[in-house]
Short mmCIF file of C-alpha atoms in Angstrom, two decimals:
data_model
loop_
_atom_site.label_atom_id
_atom_site.label_comp_id
_atom_site.label_asym_id
_atom_site.label_seq_id
_atom_site.Cartn_x
_atom_site.Cartn_y
_atom_site.Cartn_z
CA MET C 15 -45.62 14.08 9.53
CA GLU C 16 -48.59 12.14 8.11
CA ASP C 17 -49.89 15.26 6.35
CA LYS C 18 -46.45 15.98 4.88
CA VAL C 19 -46.10 12.41 3.61
CA ARG C 20 -49.57 12.52 2.05
CA GLU C 21 -48.86 15.85 0.34
CA PHE C 22 -45.41 14.75 -0.85
CA ASN C 23 -46.67 11.44 -2.26
CA ALA C 24 -49.36 13.35 -4.18
CA LEU C 25 -46.80 15.54 -6.00
CA PHE C 26 -46.25 15.14 -9.73
CA ARG C 27 -43.27 12.79 -10.10
CA PRO C 28 -41.97 12.49 -13.67
CA ARG C 29 -39.19 10.04 -14.42
CA PRO C 30 -37.39 12.58 -16.61
CA ALA C 31 -37.50 16.05 -15.06
CA PRO C 32 -38.47 19.03 -17.25
CA ALA C 33 -36.24 19.50 -20.33
CA ASP C 34 -35.72 15.69 -20.49
CA LEU C 35 -33.18 15.71 -17.62
CA ALA C 36 -32.98 12.73 -15.27
CA ASN C 37 -35.16 13.41 -12.22
CA HIS C 38 -32.37 12.65 -9.75
CA TRP C 39 -31.60 14.90 -6.75
CA VAL C 40 -28.71 15.05 -4.29
CA PHE C 41 -29.30 16.26 -0.72
CA GLY C 42 -27.21 17.06 2.33
CA VAL C 43 -27.26 18.87 5.67
CA CYS C 44 -25.22 21.99 6.42
CA HIS C 45 -25.06 24.23 9.47
CA VAL C 46 -25.93 27.93 9.39
CA ASP C 47 -24.34 30.30 11.91
CA LEU C 48 -27.44 32.39 12.53
CA ASN C 49 -28.63 33.71 15.87
CA PRO C 50 -29.89 31.22 16.97
CA PRO C 51 -27.93 28.72 14.81
CA GLY C 52 -29.57 25.86 12.93
CA ASP C 53 -29.16 23.28 10.17
CA LEU C 54 -30.46 23.36 6.59
CA VAL C 55 -31.37 20.42 4.38
CA MET C 56 -30.48 21.28 0.80
CA ALA C 57 -31.26 19.32 -2.37
CA VAL C 58 -29.86 20.06 -5.81
CA HIS C 59 -30.82 18.72 -9.24
CA PRO C 60 -27.46 18.04 -10.99
CA GLY C 61 -28.86 18.43 -14.50
CA SER C 62 -30.34 21.90 -14.03
CA SER C 63 -28.68 23.07 -10.74
CA SER C 64 -32.16 23.73 -9.32
CA VAL C 65 -32.15 23.93 -5.52
CA ARG C 66 -34.65 23.05 -2.80
CA GLN C 67 -34.12 23.78 0.90
CA GLY C 68 -35.81 22.91 4.17
CA GLY C 69 -35.15 24.25 7.67
CA PRO C 70 -33.30 25.59 9.54
CA THR C 71 -33.79 23.22 12.46
CA GLU C 72 -31.72 21.05 14.80
CA ILE C 73 -30.18 18.06 13.00
CA LEU C 74 -26.39 17.72 13.29
CA SER C 75 -26.36 17.96 17.10
CA LEU C 76 -28.94 15.18 17.56
CA ALA C 77 -27.56 12.10 19.31
CA THR C 78 -28.58 9.20 17.04
CA GLY C 79 -28.87 8.41 13.34
CA PRO C 80 -32.65 7.77 13.49
CA GLU C 81 -33.22 11.12 15.23
CA LYS C 82 -31.21 12.92 12.56
CA ALA C 83 -33.01 11.00 9.81
CA GLU C 84 -36.43 11.98 11.19
CA ALA C 85 -35.49 15.68 11.16
CA ILE C 86 -33.92 15.39 7.69
CA ILE C 87 -36.99 13.69 6.25
CA ALA C 88 -39.32 16.39 7.60
CA CYS C 89 -37.17 19.13 6.04
CA LEU C 90 -36.69 17.19 2.81
CA LEU C 91 -40.42 16.69 2.27
CA ASP C 92 -41.04 20.37 3.07
CA ALA C 93 -38.41 21.40 0.53
CA PHE C 94 -40.14 19.59 -2.33
CA ILE C 95 -43.66 20.46 -1.22
CA LYS C 96 -42.72 24.17 -1.26
CA GLY C 97 -41.12 23.63 -4.65
CA SER C 98 -39.10 26.85 -4.70
CA GLU C 99 -35.44 27.75 -4.41
CA HIS C 100 -36.22 31.43 -3.85
CA PRO C 101 -35.21 32.58 -0.32
CA MET C 102 -38.48 34.52 0.05
CA GLY C 103 -40.62 31.49 -0.75
CA ARG C 104 -42.63 30.41 -3.78
CA GLN C 105 -42.96 33.00 -6.57
CA PRO C 106 -45.78 33.32 -9.17
CA THR C 107 -43.36 32.48 -11.99
CA ASP C 108 -42.02 29.30 -10.34
CA PRO C 109 -42.86 25.93 -11.99
CA PRO C 110 -45.26 23.65 -10.06
CA PRO C 111 -43.71 21.50 -7.30
CA LEU C 112 -42.58 18.02 -8.24
CA ALA C 113 -41.12 15.03 -6.41
CA PRO C 114 -37.82 13.37 -7.36
CA TRP C 115 -37.65 9.98 -9.03
CA THR C 116 -34.38 9.03 -7.30
CA TRP C 117 -32.06 10.72 -4.83
CA SER C 118 -28.75 10.32 -3.03
CA THR C 119 -26.86 11.94 -0.16
CA LEU C 120 -23.32 12.47 1.19
CA ASP C 121 -23.02 10.22 4.24
CA PRO C 122 -23.55 6.41 3.89
CA GLU C 123 -24.76 6.11 7.50
CA ILE C 124 -27.28 8.92 7.05
CA ALA C 125 -28.41 7.30 3.78
CA VAL C 126 -29.28 4.07 5.62
CA ALA C 127 -31.04 5.89 8.46
CA VAL C 128 -33.07 8.02 6.03
CA GLN C 129 -33.99 4.89 4.03
CA ASP C 130 -35.40 3.25 7.16
CA GLY C 131 -37.34 6.40 8.06
CA LEU C 132 -38.80 6.77 4.55
CA LYS C 133 -40.00 3.15 4.62
CA LYS C 134 -41.57 3.68 8.03
CA HIS C 135 -43.50 6.73 6.82
CA GLY C 136 -44.72 5.10 3.59
CA ILE C 137 -42.88 7.24 1.03
CA HIS C 138 -42.81 6.04 -2.61
CA ARG C 139 -41.08 2.65 -2.66
CA GLU C 140 -38.37 3.72 -5.14
CA LEU C 141 -37.40 6.71 -2.98
CA CYS C 142 -36.79 4.44 0.00
CA GLU C 143 -33.48 3.54 -1.70
CA VAL C 144 -31.04 6.38 -0.94
CA GLY C 145 -27.74 6.26 -2.80
CA VAL C 146 -24.39 7.85 -1.92
CA CYS C 147 -23.47 10.76 -4.16
CA SER C 148 -20.30 11.17 -6.23
CA ALA C 149 -17.54 13.73 -5.73
CA GLU C 150 -18.96 15.76 -8.62
CA GLU C 151 -22.39 15.82 -6.99
CA ARG C 152 -20.82 16.93 -3.70
CA ASP C 153 -19.26 19.85 -5.61
CA LEU C 154 -22.70 20.77 -6.96
CA LEU C 155 -24.11 20.78 -3.43
CA GLU C 156 -21.34 23.10 -2.27
CA THR C 157 -22.00 25.46 -5.21
CA ALA C 158 -25.70 25.50 -4.32
CA ARG C 159 -24.87 26.15 -0.67
CA ALA C 160 -22.72 29.14 -1.58
CA LYS C 161 -25.56 30.53 -3.70
CA ILE C 162 -28.12 30.22 -0.90
CA PHE C 163 -25.76 31.59 1.74
CA ASP C 164 -24.98 34.62 -0.41
CA LEU C 165 -28.69 35.39 -0.75
CA VAL C 166 -29.86 34.54 2.75
CA LEU C 167 -27.04 34.75 5.27
CA GLN C 168 -25.74 38.14 4.20
CA SER C 169 -29.19 39.69 4.62
CA LEU C 170 -29.58 38.07 8.03
CA ALA C 171 -26.13 39.32 9.14
CA PRO C 172 -24.90 36.19 10.97
CA ARG C 173 -22.75 36.81 14.00
CA LEU C 174 -19.34 35.32 13.22
CA PRO C 175 -16.13 35.51 15.24
CA ALA C 176 -13.81 38.35 14.22
CA ASN C 177 -10.73 36.12 14.46
CA VAL C 178 -10.02 32.40 14.40
CA LEU C 179 -6.95 31.21 16.26
CA PRO C 180 -4.10 29.68 14.20
CA GLY C 181 -4.41 25.91 14.10
CA ASP C 182 -8.17 25.91 14.68
CA SER C 183 -9.47 23.56 11.96
CA THR C 184 -13.11 23.81 13.06
CA ARG C 185 -13.77 27.16 11.31
CA CYS C 186 -12.91 28.90 8.06
CA HIS C 187 -10.27 31.50 8.97
CA GLY C 188 -11.61 33.85 6.29
CA CYS C 189 -15.35 34.09 6.96
CA GLY C 190 -15.35 32.47 10.41
CA MET C 191 -18.10 29.96 9.64
CA SER C 192 -17.85 26.48 11.16
CA ARG C 193 -16.87 23.52 8.99
CA GLU C 194 -20.38 22.08 9.38
CA CYS C 195 -21.60 24.97 7.21
CA PHE C 196 -19.96 23.48 4.13
CA PHE C 197 -20.42 20.33 2.07
CA GLN C 198 -16.68 20.18 1.30
CA PRO C 199 -13.93 19.75 3.93
CA LEU C 200 -11.99 22.88 4.84
CA LYS C 201 -8.62 23.10 3.06
CA GLN C 202 -5.46 24.13 4.88
CA CYS C 203 -3.08 26.88 3.84
CA ALA C 204 -0.35 24.96 1.97
CA ARG C 205 2.37 27.29 3.26
CA CYS C 206 1.85 27.07 7.02
CA ASN C 207 -0.87 24.41 7.59
CA LYS C 208 -2.25 26.60 10.40
CA ALA C 209 -5.19 28.29 8.66
CA SER C 210 -8.21 26.58 7.08
CA TYR C 211 -10.50 27.93 4.34
CA HIS C 212 -13.69 26.81 2.62
CA SER C 213 -12.74 28.34 -0.76
CA ARG C 214 -9.84 29.89 -2.64
CA ASP C 215 -11.76 33.18 -2.85
CA CYS C 216 -12.17 33.31 0.95
CA GLN C 217 -8.46 32.57 1.37
CA LYS C 218 -7.50 35.40 -1.00
CA LYS C 219 -9.69 37.90 0.85
CA HIS C 220 -8.11 36.86 4.17
CA TRP C 221 -4.49 36.92 2.93
CA GLN C 222 -3.59 40.39 4.20
CA HIS C 223 -4.72 39.40 7.69
CA HIS C 224 -3.08 35.96 7.56
CA LYS C 225 0.13 37.03 5.78
CA PRO C 226 2.24 38.03 8.85
CA THR C 227 1.50 34.76 10.65
CA CYS C 228 1.92 32.65 7.53
CA LEU C 229 5.21 34.14 6.37
CA GLY C 230 6.53 34.00 9.90
CA ARG C 231 6.10 30.23 9.82
CA ALA C 232 7.40 29.79 6.28
CA SER C 233 11.00 29.55 7.45
CA VAL C 234 10.26 26.57 9.71
CA PRO C 235 11.87 23.53 8.03
CA ASP C 236 9.65 20.66 6.93
CA VAL C 237 9.74 17.59 9.15
CA ASP C 238 9.36 14.24 7.41
CA ALA C 239 6.55 11.98 8.59
CA HIS C 240 8.85 9.43 10.27
CA THR C 241 10.70 12.09 12.29
CA TYR C 242 7.45 13.82 13.22
CA TYR C 243 5.89 10.57 14.46
CA ASN C 244 8.91 9.67 16.59
CA THR C 245 9.90 13.15 17.80
CA ASN C 246 7.05 15.69 17.61
CA ALA C 247 3.98 13.51 18.18
CA PRO C 248 5.15 12.00 21.51
CA ALA C 249 5.39 15.55 22.91
CA ASP C 250 1.78 16.36 21.96
CA PRO C 251 -0.77 15.28 24.64
CA ALA C 252 -3.46 14.58 22.02
CA ALA C 253 -1.07 12.45 19.94
CA GLN C 254 0.09 10.65 23.12
CA ALA C 255 -3.51 9.76 23.97
CA LEU C 256 -4.08 8.49 20.44
CA MET C 257 -0.97 6.30 20.61
CA ARG C 258 -2.15 4.83 23.89
CA SER C 259 -5.59 4.05 22.42
CA LEU C 260 -3.85 2.28 19.53
CA ARG C 261 -1.57 0.40 21.99
CA LEU C 262 1.56 1.69 20.29
CA GLU C 263 3.63 3.14 23.14
CA SER C 264 5.44 -0.11 24.03
CA HIS C 265 5.18 -2.09 20.77
CA PRO C 266 8.54 -3.28 19.34
CA ALA C 267 7.58 -1.99 15.87
CA ARG C 268 6.12 1.30 17.08
CA SER C 269 8.94 3.49 15.68
CA GLY C 270 8.07 2.62 12.08
CA LEU C 271 5.05 4.05 10.25
CA ALA C 272 3.48 0.83 8.92
CA LEU C 273 2.01 -0.33 12.24
CA PRO C 274 0.39 2.96 13.34
CA LEU C 275 -0.90 3.51 9.79
CA ARG C 276 -2.52 0.07 9.72
CA ARG C 277 -4.12 0.52 13.15
CA LEU C 278 -5.51 3.92 12.18
CA VAL C 279 -7.05 2.41 9.04
CA ILE C 280 -8.45 -0.63 10.87
CA THR C 281 -10.12 1.56 13.51
CA GLY C 282 -11.45 4.08 10.97
CA GLN C 283 -9.33 6.91 12.36
CA ASP C 284 -7.28 7.57 9.20
CA THR C 285 -8.84 10.98 8.61
CA PRO C 286 -6.64 13.88 7.41
CA GLU C 287 -6.80 15.59 10.80
CA ILE C 288 -5.71 12.52 12.75
CA MET C 289 -3.06 11.58 10.19
CA ARG C 290 -1.69 15.10 10.53
CA LEU C 291 -1.73 14.81 14.33
CA LEU C 292 0.39 11.66 14.27
CA PHE C 293 2.56 12.12 11.17
CA GLY C 294 2.75 15.90 10.71
CA PRO C 295 1.80 18.31 7.90
CA GLN C 296 3.86 16.42 5.29
CA TRP C 297 2.04 13.11 5.79
CA GLU C 298 0.00 13.16 2.58
CA LYS C 299 2.97 14.08 0.39
CA GLN C 300 5.05 11.24 1.84
CA MET C 301 2.48 8.59 2.80
CA LYS C 302 -0.37 8.86 0.29
CA LYS C 303 0.50 5.69 -1.65
CA ASP C 304 1.14 3.64 1.51
CA HIS C 305 -2.15 4.89 2.94
CA GLN C 306 -4.07 3.88 -0.20
CA GLU C 307 -2.49 0.42 -0.29
CA THR C 308 -3.13 -0.17 3.42
CA ARG C 309 -6.77 0.82 3.03
CA MET C 310 -7.15 -1.52 0.05
CA GLU C 311 -5.64 -4.45 1.92
CA CYS C 312 -7.84 -3.81 4.97
CA LEU C 313 -10.97 -3.45 2.81
CA LEU C 314 -10.17 -6.80 1.17
CA ASP C 315 -9.78 -8.36 4.68
CA PRO C 316 -7.23 -11.09 3.75
CA PRO C 317 -8.28 -14.55 4.99
CA PRO C 318 -6.07 -17.02 6.92
CA GLY C 319 -3.66 -18.71 4.55
CA SER C 320 -3.05 -15.57 2.51
CA PRO C 321 0.43 -13.98 2.54
CA SER C 322 -1.00 -10.68 3.82
CA HIS C 323 -2.85 -12.34 6.71
CA VAL C 324 0.23 -14.31 7.78
CA MET C 325 2.48 -11.24 7.54
CA ASN C 326 0.04 -9.05 9.48
CA ALA C 327 -0.39 -11.69 12.21
CA TYR C 328 3.39 -11.79 12.64
CA PHE C 329 3.86 -8.03 12.37
CA ASP C 330 0.83 -6.98 14.44
CA ASP C 331 0.26 -9.33 17.37
CA SER C 332 -2.38 -7.10 18.99
CA PRO C 333 -5.09 -6.66 16.34
CA MET C 334 -7.66 -3.89 16.74
CA VAL C 335 -11.45 -4.14 16.40
CA ARG C 336 -12.32 -3.54 12.73
CA SER C 337 -14.24 -0.30 12.15
CA LEU C 338 -13.03 0.86 8.73
CA ARG C 339 -14.39 4.00 7.11
CA PRO C 340 -16.69 3.12 4.15
CA ALA C 341 -14.95 2.60 0.82
CA THR C 342 -15.03 5.41 -1.72
CA LYS C 343 -16.41 4.76 -5.21
CA ALA C 344 -12.86 4.43 -6.54
CA GLU C 345 -11.97 1.95 -3.78
CA GLU C 346 -15.12 -0.07 -4.45
CA GLN C 347 -14.16 -0.35 -8.11
CA ARG C 348 -10.64 -1.45 -7.24
CA VAL C 349 -11.90 -4.02 -4.72
CA GLU C 350 -14.21 -5.40 -7.40
CA GLU C 351 -11.29 -5.61 -9.86
CA VAL C 352 -9.17 -7.50 -7.31
CA ARG C 353 -12.03 -9.90 -6.49
CA GLU C 354 -12.53 -10.65 -10.19
CA LEU C 355 -8.82 -11.46 -10.56
CA GLN C 356 -8.99 -13.74 -7.52
CA THR C 357 -11.86 -15.62 -9.15
CA LEU C 358 -9.79 -16.08 -12.32
CA ILE C 359 -6.81 -17.30 -10.28
CA ARG C 360 -8.89 -19.86 -8.36
CA ARG C 361 -10.43 -21.15 -11.59
CA ARG C 362 -6.97 -21.76 -13.00
CA VAL C 363 -5.03 -23.15 -10.02
CA GLY C 364 -7.77 -24.23 -7.59
CA ALA C 365 -8.70 -23.05 -4.11
CA GLY C 366 -5.94 -22.67 -1.51
CA LYS C 367 -3.10 -22.93 -4.05
CA SER C 368 -0.43 -20.48 -5.20
CA PRO C 369 -0.31 -19.30 -8.83
CA SER C 370 2.98 -19.52 -10.71
CA GLY C 371 4.59 -17.01 -13.04
CA SER C 372 3.09 -18.81 -16.04
CA ASP C 373 -0.35 -18.63 -14.39
CA MET C 374 0.08 -14.88 -13.99
CA GLN C 375 1.07 -14.53 -17.64
CA ALA C 376 -1.88 -16.63 -18.83
CA ILE C 377 -4.41 -14.72 -16.72
CA LEU C 378 -3.17 -11.21 -17.53
CA SER C 379 -2.83 -11.96 -21.25
CA THR C 380 -6.62 -12.34 -21.43
CA PHE C 381 -6.88 -8.56 -20.92
CA GLY C 382 -4.99 -7.73 -24.12
CA ALA C 383 -3.07 -4.46 -24.19
CA ASP C 384 -4.62 -3.51 -20.83
CA TRP C 385 -2.67 -6.23 -18.97
CA VAL C 386 0.16 -3.95 -17.76
CA ARG C 387 -2.27 -1.70 -15.88
CA ARG C 388 -3.61 -4.73 -14.00
CA ILE C 389 -0.29 -5.90 -12.54
CA PRO C 390 -0.71 -4.00 -9.21
CA ALA C 391 -4.26 -5.33 -8.84
CA TYR C 392 -3.03 -8.87 -9.64
CA THR C 393 -0.31 -8.59 -7.00
CA MET C 394 -2.87 -7.37 -4.46
CA ALA C 395 -5.21 -10.23 -5.45
CA VAL C 396 -2.52 -12.89 -4.91
CA ASN C 397 -1.37 -11.46 -1.57
CA THR C 398 -4.90 -11.23 -0.15
CA MET C 399 -6.28 -14.66 -1.15
CA ASP C 400 -5.94 -18.01 0.64
CA GLN C 401 -2.95 -19.96 -0.71
CA GLY C 402 -2.53 -22.30 2.23
CA VAL C 403 0.39 -20.30 3.63
CA PRO C 404 1.10 -21.60 7.18
CA ALA C 405 1.10 -19.20 10.14
CA THR C 406 4.58 -18.31 11.42
CA GLY C 407 3.67 -17.54 15.03
CA HIS C 408 3.73 -14.28 16.95
CA ARG C 409 6.64 -11.95 17.50
CA THR C 410 8.80 -12.49 20.53
#
């Protein structure tokens, strides 16, 4: 590793990349179903769509974050030292290798682990700060992955399963590759919710094979999320186990959706797959807004004395250990907006006091014509800040 670090640190590292484009790169890890299988580290330059790749090697199956980070760093340095996106290696016409000025990745936990590893190995100080990429940058990574897979994987003839069983969400039902091969989550067939695909093109190619199964399920009536949770989920062993882990089976409020939704969010288990397991295939259509609001409230972590804290203590008398999924960029911006409004409210009425209707009008009027848009954020700010509201005691 010392030789790689020395060679990487010696690379030309312009602040603007060639053609005056920002020298920022986005990297991620994807699986390749070769024989034997392995994992690739891919980096893409958003401005020019240039690609660098390192591997394949073992990364995703490693047990700890530091182990994964060490393997990622080795591949990442190799990718820039080689300086070529051509599958057959560096070509005479390729530009000279260069190092990035800044970079980011998909997973916040991996970003932290890679940061620590880069510092340990003595990489350029600025590159020891690894950001988290945007949704648009994730799309660019997926486009780059498709390009590399088309060039490399087809020629290597990966061994993929001929058929994927209905309901298996671990593989694309069209090409058979595992979900770890892609930088975007697999998307379900909207008609039957039993087949998953990595792209619309792959779904179209697979339609003739999937059509009999899909149309056979099309006549099954939709079940609303509340009915599914109270009728279908209790008959599913996996959903039963999840309910037990969330301590829902004997709770007096267990038949409603608010309590299980809150406990899923608090424990970081509010992923699409788990939400579908508990609330059925229609969950997003029926619960998207409630899910967003519950996540926001939990991210804000209302203090004692706030209406939300008092209500939650009364409603949920068996709180779970907090392990929320990291906030998205949009959620971070909304949290910041709510915190700013809370600061304005405290400046006007003082700490631990409730704002009146005239206070609300005075505060929102400072935003001019934009005040109407801020009403939901203001309501969230008031409900999640200490107003000296007394606790009401637990349920009986």
